[in-house]
Amino acid sequence: MACTKCNDLCVRFAIRQPYELRRAIDIAKQNVEDGTISEIPSSNPLSQATFSQLAAGEPWDDIVGCRFRCNSCGEIFSLHAETYHGSGGYWEPENKRSIRENL
Ligand SMILES: [Zn+2]
């Protein structure tokens, strides 16, 4: 379902270290800013900090969970990580069949 716009985002990016979470947030931010994806507001957010706060460099909570949708094709992406115990998380398309590559 992924399109040419979000093709580059259709990867599973493992987040194991804080700098990797920061990098995933930065990539999501760039793609929100250039209009590739939009944040899907959550009615039941996992964390206090909103994505825009995270994108602005504010500290994250114990759990980060954000979802995005491609503005062209509707592909859904998830950025999720458990930061407190350091077990990490992933940036990934929610549809596992859309994963082109594991990074
Ligand atoms: Zn797309």
Tab-separated table of N, CA, C and O and ligand atoms in Angstrom:
chain	number	residue	atom	x	y	z
A	1	MET	N	0.827	-1.200	0.000
A	1	MET	CA	0.000	0.000	0.000
A	1	MET	C	0.866	1.258	0.000
A	1	MET	O	0.419	2.328	-0.362
A	2	ALA	N	2.124	1.101	0.417
A	2	ALA	CA	2.994	2.276	0.491
A	2	ALA	C	3.179	2.902	-0.895
A	2	ALA	O	3.125	2.215	-1.902
A	3	CYS	N	3.380	4.202	-0.927
A	3	CYS	CA	3.548	4.923	-2.184
A	3	CYS	C	4.970	5.472	-2.283
A	3	CYS	O	5.777	5.303	-1.368
A	4	THR	N	5.265	6.156	-3.370
A	4	THR	CA	6.623	6.669	-3.547
A	4	THR	C	6.985	7.688	-2.469
A	4	THR	O	8.143	7.810	-2.095
A	5	LYS	N	5.983	8.409	-1.978
A	5	LYS	CA	6.270	9.431	-0.944
A	5	LYS	C	6.774	8.814	0.345
A	5	LYS	O	7.687	9.342	0.985
A	6	CYS	N	6.143	7.729	0.747
A	6	CYS	CA	6.483	7.176	2.059
A	6	CYS	C	7.332	5.919	1.954
A	6	CYS	O	7.592	5.262	2.959
A	7	ASN	N	7.766	5.614	0.741
A	7	ASN	CA	8.559	4.405	0.540
A	7	ASN	C	9.775	4.347	1.474
A	7	ASN	O	10.081	3.317	2.055
A	8	ASP	N	10.437	5.491	1.614
A	8	ASP	CA	11.640	5.543	2.453
A	8	ASP	C	11.334	5.294	3.933
A	8	ASP	O	12.232	4.965	4.705
A	9	LEU	N	10.078	5.513	4.300
A	9	LEU	CA	9.707	5.341	5.707
A	9	LEU	C	9.266	3.917	6.004
A	9	LEU	O	9.057	3.563	7.161
A	10	CYS	N	9.101	3.124	4.953
A	10	CYS	CA	8.612	1.757	5.117
A	10	CYS	C	9.732	0.809	5.501
A	10	CYS	O	10.032	-0.158	4.808
A	11	VAL	N	10.366	1.134	6.614
A	11	VAL	CA	11.436	0.303	7.143
A	11	VAL	C	11.150	0.060	8.623
A	11	VAL	O	10.410	0.803	9.249
A	12	ARG	N	11.743	-0.992	9.123
A	12	ARG	CA	11.645	-1.247	10.562
A	12	ARG	C	12.974	-0.818	11.162
A	12	ARG	O	14.008	-1.427	10.901
A	13	PHE	N	12.921	0.255	11.914
A	13	PHE	CA	14.123	0.859	12.483
A	13	PHE	C	14.134	0.566	13.978
A	13	PHE	O	13.269	1.032	14.718
A	14	ALA	N	15.082	-0.255	14.408
A	14	ALA	CA	15.132	-0.639	15.815
A	14	ALA	C	15.677	0.498	16.662
A	14	ALA	O	16.679	1.123	16.309
A	15	ILE	N	14.994	0.744	17.765
A	15	ILE	CA	15.420	1.788	18.698
A	15	ILE	C	15.908	1.103	19.967
A	15	ILE	O	15.136	0.480	20.688
A	16	ARG	N	17.195	1.179	20.186
A	16	ARG	CA	17.767	0.527	21.367
A	16	ARG	C	18.445	1.525	22.296
A	16	ARG	O	18.637	1.249	23.472
A	17	GLN	N	18.836	2.648	21.727
A	17	GLN	CA	19.576	3.650	22.495
A	17	GLN	C	18.844	4.981	22.396
A	17	GLN	O	18.161	5.231	21.399
A	18	PRO	N	19.029	5.847	23.400
A	18	PRO	CA	18.359	7.158	23.337
A	18	PRO	C	18.649	7.925	22.052
A	18	PRO	O	17.747	8.567	21.505
A	19	TYR	N	19.878	7.844	21.547
A	19	TYR	CA	20.172	8.606	20.323
A	19	TYR	C	19.392	8.059	19.134
A	19	TYR	O	19.073	8.799	18.203
A	20	GLU	N	19.061	6.776	19.168
A	20	GLU	CA	18.274	6.200	18.078
A	20	GLU	C	16.815	6.654	18.161
A	20	GLU	O	16.170	6.886	17.137
A	21	LEU	N	16.314	6.808	19.385
A	21	LEU	CA	14.961	7.343	19.544
A	21	LEU	C	14.927	8.790	19.065
A	21	LEU	O	14.015	9.198	18.347
A	22	ARG	N	15.944	9.541	19.429
A	22	ARG	CA	16.018	10.935	18.992
A	22	ARG	C	16.067	11.009	17.463
A	22	ARG	O	15.405	11.839	16.839
A	23	ARG	N	16.815	10.111	16.869
A	23	ARG	CA	16.935	10.100	15.412
A	23	ARG	C	15.582	9.769	14.773
A	23	ARG	O	15.174	10.408	13.801
A	24	ALA	N	14.880	8.784	15.323
A	24	ALA	CA	13.565	8.407	14.780
A	24	ALA	C	12.591	9.574	14.909
A	24	ALA	O	11.803	9.847	13.993
A	25	ILE	N	12.643	10.277	16.045
A	25	ILE	CA	11.775	11.447	16.238
A	25	ILE	C	12.116	12.516	15.206
A	25	ILE	O	11.225	13.129	14.613
A	26	ASP	N	13.405	12.735	14.978
A	26	ASP	CA	13.824	13.761	14.014
A	26	ASP	C	13.360	13.422	12.595
A	26	ASP	O	12.922	14.301	11.849
A	27	ILE	N	13.469	12.153	12.232
A	27	ILE	CA	13.044	11.747	10.891
A	27	ILE	C	11.528	11.932	10.744
A	27	ILE	O	11.049	12.449	9.740
A	28	ALA	N	10.786	11.542	11.774
A	28	ALA	CA	9.332	11.731	11.732
A	28	ALA	C	9.001	13.219	11.631
A	28	ALA	O	8.136	13.626	10.843
A	29	LYS	N	9.719	14.026	12.403
A	29	LYS	CA	9.486	15.469	12.397
A	29	LYS	C	9.699	16.052	11.003
A	29	LYS	O	8.874	16.818	10.499
A	30	GLN	N	10.813	15.670	10.373
A	30	GLN	CA	11.092	16.178	9.025
A	30	GLN	C	9.980	15.806	8.058
A	30	GLN	O	9.580	16.608	7.217
A	31	ASN	N	9.483	14.595	8.195
A	31	ASN	CA	8.453	14.132	7.264
A	31	ASN	C	7.094	14.741	7.557
A	31	ASN	O	6.275	14.880	6.649
A	32	VAL	N	6.856	15.107	8.825
A	32	VAL	CA	5.635	15.853	9.150
A	32	VAL	C	5.758	17.260	8.566
A	32	VAL	O	4.826	17.783	7.944
A	33	GLU	N	6.943	17.853	8.735
A	33	GLU	CA	7.128	19.234	8.271
A	33	GLU	C	7.058	19.354	6.755
A	33	GLU	O	6.564	20.355	6.230
A	34	ASP	N	7.547	18.342	6.035
A	34	ASP	CA	7.495	18.462	4.571
A	34	ASP	C	6.188	17.906	3.982
A	34	ASP	O	6.029	17.840	2.768
A	35	GLY	N	5.272	17.518	4.880
A	35	GLY	CA	3.933	17.151	4.413
A	35	GLY	C	3.789	15.718	3.949
A	35	GLY	O	2.768	15.346	3.375
A	36	THR	N	4.809	14.884	4.202
A	36	THR	CA	4.713	13.477	3.793
A	36	THR	C	3.730	12.716	4.676
A	36	THR	O	2.908	11.939	4.196
A	37	ILE	N	3.837	12.952	5.984
A	37	ILE	CA	2.974	12.252	6.938
A	37	ILE	C	2.358	13.257	7.898
A	37	ILE	O	2.847	14.385	8.036
A	38	SER	N	1.274	12.828	8.543
A	38	SER	CA	0.654	13.625	9.592
A	38	SER	C	0.517	12.775	10.839
A	38	SER	O	0.264	11.565	10.746
A	39	GLU	N	0.657	13.422	11.979
A	39	GLU	CA	0.450	12.691	13.219
A	39	GLU	C	-1.023	12.331	13.350
A	39	GLU	O	-1.898	13.137	13.012
A	40	ILE	N	-1.290	11.134	13.830
A	40	ILE	CA	-2.661	10.729	14.126
A	40	ILE	C	-2.886	10.987	15.608
A	40	ILE	O	-2.256	10.343	16.450
A	41	PRO	N	-3.738	11.945	15.935
A	41	PRO	CA	-3.933	12.247	17.356
A	41	PRO	C	-4.515	11.030	18.083
A	41	PRO	O	-5.387	10.349	17.553
A	42	SER	N	-4.005	10.768	19.249
A	42	SER	CA	-4.484	9.623	20.017
A	42	SER	C	-5.508	10.078	21.035
A	42	SER	O	-5.306	11.070	21.725
A	43	SER	N	-6.604	9.342	21.135
A	43	SER	CA	-7.609	9.671	22.140
A	43	SER	C	-7.178	9.137	23.500
A	43	SER	O	-7.724	9.495	24.522
A	44	ASN	N	-6.195	8.266	23.477
A	44	ASN	CA	-5.742	7.660	24.726
A	44	ASN	C	-4.224	7.602	24.716
A	44	ASN	O	-3.623	6.550	24.572
A	45	PRO	N	-3.583	8.772	24.838
A	45	PRO	CA	-2.124	8.810	24.663
A	45	PRO	C	-1.397	8.008	25.733
A	45	PRO	O	-1.811	7.977	26.885
A	46	LEU	N	-0.323	7.371	25.311
A	46	LEU	CA	0.491	6.581	26.233
A	46	LEU	C	1.378	7.478	27.080
A	46	LEU	O	1.781	7.108	28.166
A	47	SER	N	1.699	8.637	26.547
A	47	SER	CA	2.646	9.479	27.267
A	47	SER	C	2.096	10.894	27.382
A	47	SER	O	1.205	11.306	26.650
A	48	GLN	N	2.645	11.607	28.320
A	48	GLN	CA	2.244	12.997	28.562
A	48	GLN	C	2.749	13.908	27.441
A	48	GLN	O	2.060	14.822	27.023
A	49	ALA	N	3.952	13.638	27.008
A	49	ALA	CA	4.559	14.512	26.012
A	49	ALA	C	3.939	14.253	24.643
A	49	ALA	O	3.821	13.106	24.218
A	50	THR	N	3.529	15.298	23.968
A	50	THR	CA	2.994	15.145	22.619
A	50	THR	C	4.145	15.020	21.637
A	50	THR	O	5.299	15.350	21.957
A	51	PHE	N	3.810	14.580	20.434
A	51	PHE	CA	4.880	14.442	19.448
A	51	PHE	C	5.535	15.783	19.159
A	51	PHE	O	6.749	15.865	19.030
A	52	SER	N	4.735	16.853	19.087
A	52	SER	CA	5.354	18.153	18.787
A	52	SER	C	6.316	18.577	19.889
A	52	SER	O	7.327	19.212	19.613
A	53	GLN	N	6.018	18.194	21.122
A	53	GLN	CA	6.960	18.497	22.209
A	53	GLN	C	8.246	17.683	22.049
A	53	GLN	O	9.351	18.199	22.209
A	54	LEU	N	8.072	16.409	21.715
A	54	LEU	CA	9.260	15.565	21.503
A	54	LEU	C	10.087	16.102	20.345
A	54	LEU	O	11.311	16.170	20.405
A	55	ALA	N	9.369	16.494	19.279
A	55	ALA	CA	10.051	16.994	18.085
A	55	ALA	C	10.804	18.280	18.383
A	55	ALA	O	11.813	18.580	17.751
A	56	ALA	N	10.314	19.030	19.363
A	56	ALA	CA	10.977	20.276	19.742
A	56	ALA	C	12.158	20.015	20.672
A	56	ALA	O	12.830	20.952	21.091
A	57	GLY	N	12.389	18.750	20.989
A	57	GLY	CA	13.559	18.410	21.784
A	57	GLY	C	13.281	18.241	23.259
A	57	GLY	O	14.204	18.092	24.054
A	58	GLU	N	12.003	18.237	23.620
A	58	GLU	CA	11.694	18.050	25.037
A	58	GLU	C	11.894	16.591	25.438
A	58	GLU	O	11.816	15.700	24.595
A	59	PRO	N	12.154	16.361	26.713
A	59	PRO	CA	12.418	14.980	27.144
A	59	PRO	C	11.186	14.093	27.004
A	59	PRO	O	10.067	14.563	27.149
A	60	TRP	N	11.421	12.824	26.728
A	60	TRP	CA	10.309	11.893	26.606
A	60	TRP	C	9.980	11.262	27.950
A	60	TRP	O	10.760	11.296	28.881
A	61	ASP	N	8.792	10.674	27.987
A	61	ASP	CA	8.358	9.942	29.173
A	61	ASP	C	8.896	8.511	29.114
A	61	ASP	O	9.656	8.154	28.224
A	62	ASP	N	8.400	7.710	30.054
A	62	ASP	CA	8.826	6.307	30.115
A	62	ASP	C	8.412	5.531	28.878
A	62	ASP	O	9.046	4.552	28.506
A	63	ILE	N	7.308	5.971	28.305
A	63	ILE	CA	6.820	5.298	27.098
A	63	ILE	C	6.559	6.355	26.034
A	63	ILE	O	5.962	7.396	26.318
A	64	VAL	N	7.053	6.083	24.845
A	64	VAL	CA	6.765	6.939	23.704
A	64	VAL	C	5.880	6.141	22.756
A	64	VAL	O	6.188	4.987	22.451
A	65	GLY	N	4.799	6.734	22.341
A	65	GLY	CA	3.939	6.051	21.372
A	65	GLY	C	3.260	7.069	20.480
A	65	GLY	O	2.450	7.864	20.945
A	66	CYS	N	3.621	7.108	19.217
A	66	CYS	CA	3.029	8.053	18.278
A	66	CYS	C	2.690	7.294	16.999
A	66	CYS	O	3.400	6.366	16.610
A	67	ARG	N	1.616	7.731	16.362
A	67	ARG	CA	1.238	7.124	15.083
A	67	ARG	C	1.116	8.222	14.037
A	67	ARG	O	0.744	9.358	14.354
A	68	PHE	N	1.432	7.846	12.806
A	68	PHE	CA	1.423	8.785	11.690
A	68	PHE	C	0.749	8.137	10.496
A	68	PHE	O	0.762	6.906	10.365
A	69	ARG	N	0.226	8.996	9.633
A	69	ARG	CA	-0.410	8.488	8.427
A	69	ARG	C	0.196	9.196	7.223
A	69	ARG	O	0.387	10.419	7.241
A	70	CYS	N	0.471	8.437	6.182
A	70	CYS	CA	0.959	9.033	4.941
A	70	CYS	C	-0.158	9.869	4.326
A	70	CYS	O	-1.296	9.396	4.187
A	71	ASN	N	0.167	11.087	3.963
A	71	ASN	CA	-0.843	11.982	3.396
A	71	ASN	C	-1.246	11.577	1.977
A	71	ASN	O	-2.267	12.033	1.481
A	72	SER	N	-0.436	10.751	1.335
A	72	SER	CA	-0.750	10.346	-0.039
A	72	SER	C	-1.518	9.032	-0.105
A	72	SER	O	-2.502	8.926	-0.812
A	73	CYS	N	-1.061	8.024	0.641
A	73	CYS	CA	-1.661	6.694	0.466
A	73	CYS	C	-2.342	6.157	1.713
A	73	CYS	O	-3.001	5.128	1.654
A	74	GLY	N	-2.140	6.811	2.854
A	74	GLY	CA	-2.820	6.356	4.066
A	74	GLY	C	-2.091	5.286	4.843
A	74	GLY	O	-2.605	4.785	5.839
A	75	GLU	N	-0.899	4.937	4.399
A	75	GLU	CA	-0.090	3.980	5.166
A	75	GLU	C	0.083	4.513	6.596
A	75	GLU	O	0.320	5.702	6.793
A	76	ILE	N	-0.038	3.605	7.578
A	76	ILE	CA	0.083	4.013	8.978
A	76	ILE	C	1.457	3.611	9.514
A	76	ILE	O	1.903	2.477	9.297
A	77	PHE	N	2.082	4.531	10.210
A	77	PHE	CA	3.394	4.271	10.802
A	77	PHE	C	3.309	4.428	12.306
A	77	PHE	O	2.556	5.252	12.813
A	78	SER	N	4.108	3.649	12.990
A	78	SER	CA	4.113	3.692	14.439
A	78	SER	C	5.530	3.941	14.933
A	78	SER	O	6.483	3.313	14.470
A	79	LEU	N	5.633	4.872	15.854
A	79	LEU	CA	6.894	5.122	16.552
A	79	LEU	C	6.623	4.797	18.007
A	79	LEU	O	5.815	5.463	18.641
A	80	HIS	N	7.231	3.745	18.489
A	80	HIS	CA	6.951	3.359	19.856
A	80	HIS	C	8.215	2.857	20.524
A	80	HIS	O	9.029	2.159	19.908
A	81	ALA	N	8.376	3.230	21.767
A	81	ALA	CA	9.554	2.805	22.509
A	81	ALA	C	9.259	2.863	23.994
A	81	ALA	O	8.504	3.712	24.463
A	82	GLU	N	9.853	1.955	24.675
A	82	GLU	CA	9.768	1.923	26.121
A	82	GLU	C	11.128	2.396	26.605
A	82	GLU	O	12.140	1.726	26.381
A	83	THR	N	11.161	3.571	27.193
A	83	THR	CA	12.456	4.186	27.502
A	83	THR	C	12.918	3.903	28.934
A	83	THR	O	14.104	3.959	29.216
A	84	TYR	N	11.980	3.614	29.809
A	84	TYR	CA	12.322	3.534	31.230
A	84	TYR	C	13.244	2.355	31.530
A	84	TYR	O	14.259	2.495	32.182
A	85	HIS	N	12.869	1.194	31.029
A	85	HIS	CA	13.714	0.027	31.250
A	85	HIS	C	14.718	-0.163	30.122
A	85	HIS	O	15.479	-1.114	30.118
A	86	GLY	N	14.644	0.727	29.169
A	86	GLY	CA	15.610	0.660	28.073
A	86	GLY	C	15.379	-0.500	27.121
A	86	GLY	O	16.279	-0.895	26.387
A	87	SER	N	14.163	-1.051	27.143
A	87	SER	CA	13.928	-2.185	26.239
A	87	SER	C	13.693	-1.724	24.807
A	87	SER	O	13.651	-2.532	23.894
A	88	GLY	N	13.545	-0.424	24.633
A	88	GLY	CA	13.549	0.126	23.286
A	88	GLY	C	12.247	-0.050	22.544
A	88	GLY	O	11.185	-0.226	23.133
A	89	GLY	N	12.341	0.006	21.243
A	89	GLY	CA	11.140	-0.073	20.435
A	89	GLY	C	11.486	0.009	18.969
A	89	GLY	O	12.602	-0.336	18.569
A	90	TYR	N	10.524	0.503	18.179
A	90	TYR	CA	10.692	0.534	16.734
A	90	TYR	C	9.997	1.725	16.114
A	90	TYR	O	8.988	2.207	16.640
A	91	TRP	N	10.533	2.155	14.997
A	91	TRP	CA	9.783	2.880	13.991
A	91	TRP	C	9.398	1.836	12.958
A	91	TRP	O	10.274	1.100	12.479
A	92	GLU	N	8.129	1.751	12.588
A	92	GLU	CA	7.747	0.749	11.597
A	92	GLU	C	6.368	1.052	11.028
A	92	GLU	O	5.553	1.692	11.687
A	93	PRO	N	6.137	0.600	9.805
A	93	PRO	CA	4.776	0.654	9.295
A	93	PRO	C	3.923	-0.349	10.070
A	93	PRO	O	4.416	-1.424	10.411
A	94	GLU	N	2.684	0.006	10.367
A	94	GLU	CA	1.858	-0.925	11.146
A	94	GLU	C	1.536	-2.179	10.349
A	94	GLU	O	1.392	-3.258	10.912
A	95	ASN	N	1.411	-2.019	9.051
A	95	ASN	CA	1.210	-3.177	8.191
A	95	ASN	C	2.563	-3.836	7.942
A	95	ASN	O	3.407	-3.291	7.240
A	96	LYS	N	2.771	-4.996	8.574
A	96	LYS	CA	4.089	-5.633	8.520
A	96	LYS	C	4.518	-5.952	7.080
A	96	LYS	O	5.696	-6.039	6.776
A	97	ARG	N	3.534	-6.115	6.201
A	97	ARG	CA	3.884	-6.432	4.810
A	97	ARG	C	4.484	-5.230	4.092
A	97	ARG	O	5.044	-5.361	3.009
A	98	SER	N	4.349	-4.046	4.682
A	98	SER	CA	4.916	-2.847	4.071
A	98	SER	C	6.378	-2.639	4.436
A	98	SER	O	7.018	-1.729	3.930
A	99	ILE	N	6.898	-3.464	5.342
A	99	ILE	CA	8.290	-3.302	5.756
A	99	ILE	C	9.205	-3.762	4.622
A	99	ILE	O	9.165	-4.908	4.218
A	100	ARG	N	9.978	-2.822	4.110
A	100	ARG	CA	10.893	-3.127	3.007
A	100	ARG	C	12.191	-3.699	3.519
A	100	ARG	O	12.868	-4.466	2.852
A	101	GLU	N	12.580	-3.202	4.711
A	101	GLU	CA	13.938	-3.456	5.181
A	101	GLU	C	13.966	-3.335	6.697
A	101	GLU	O	13.272	-2.497	7.262
A	102	ASN	N	14.784	-4.155	7.327
A	102	ASN	CA	15.006	-4.012	8.760
A	102	ASN	C	16.322	-3.305	8.980
A	102	ASN	O	17.355	-3.768	8.503
A	103	LEU	N	16.276	-2.199	9.677
A	103	LEU	CA	17.499	-1.438	9.919
A	103	LEU	C	17.952	-1.635	11.368
A	103	LEU	O	17.161	-1.860	12.231
B	1	ZN	ZN	2.407	6.687	1.161
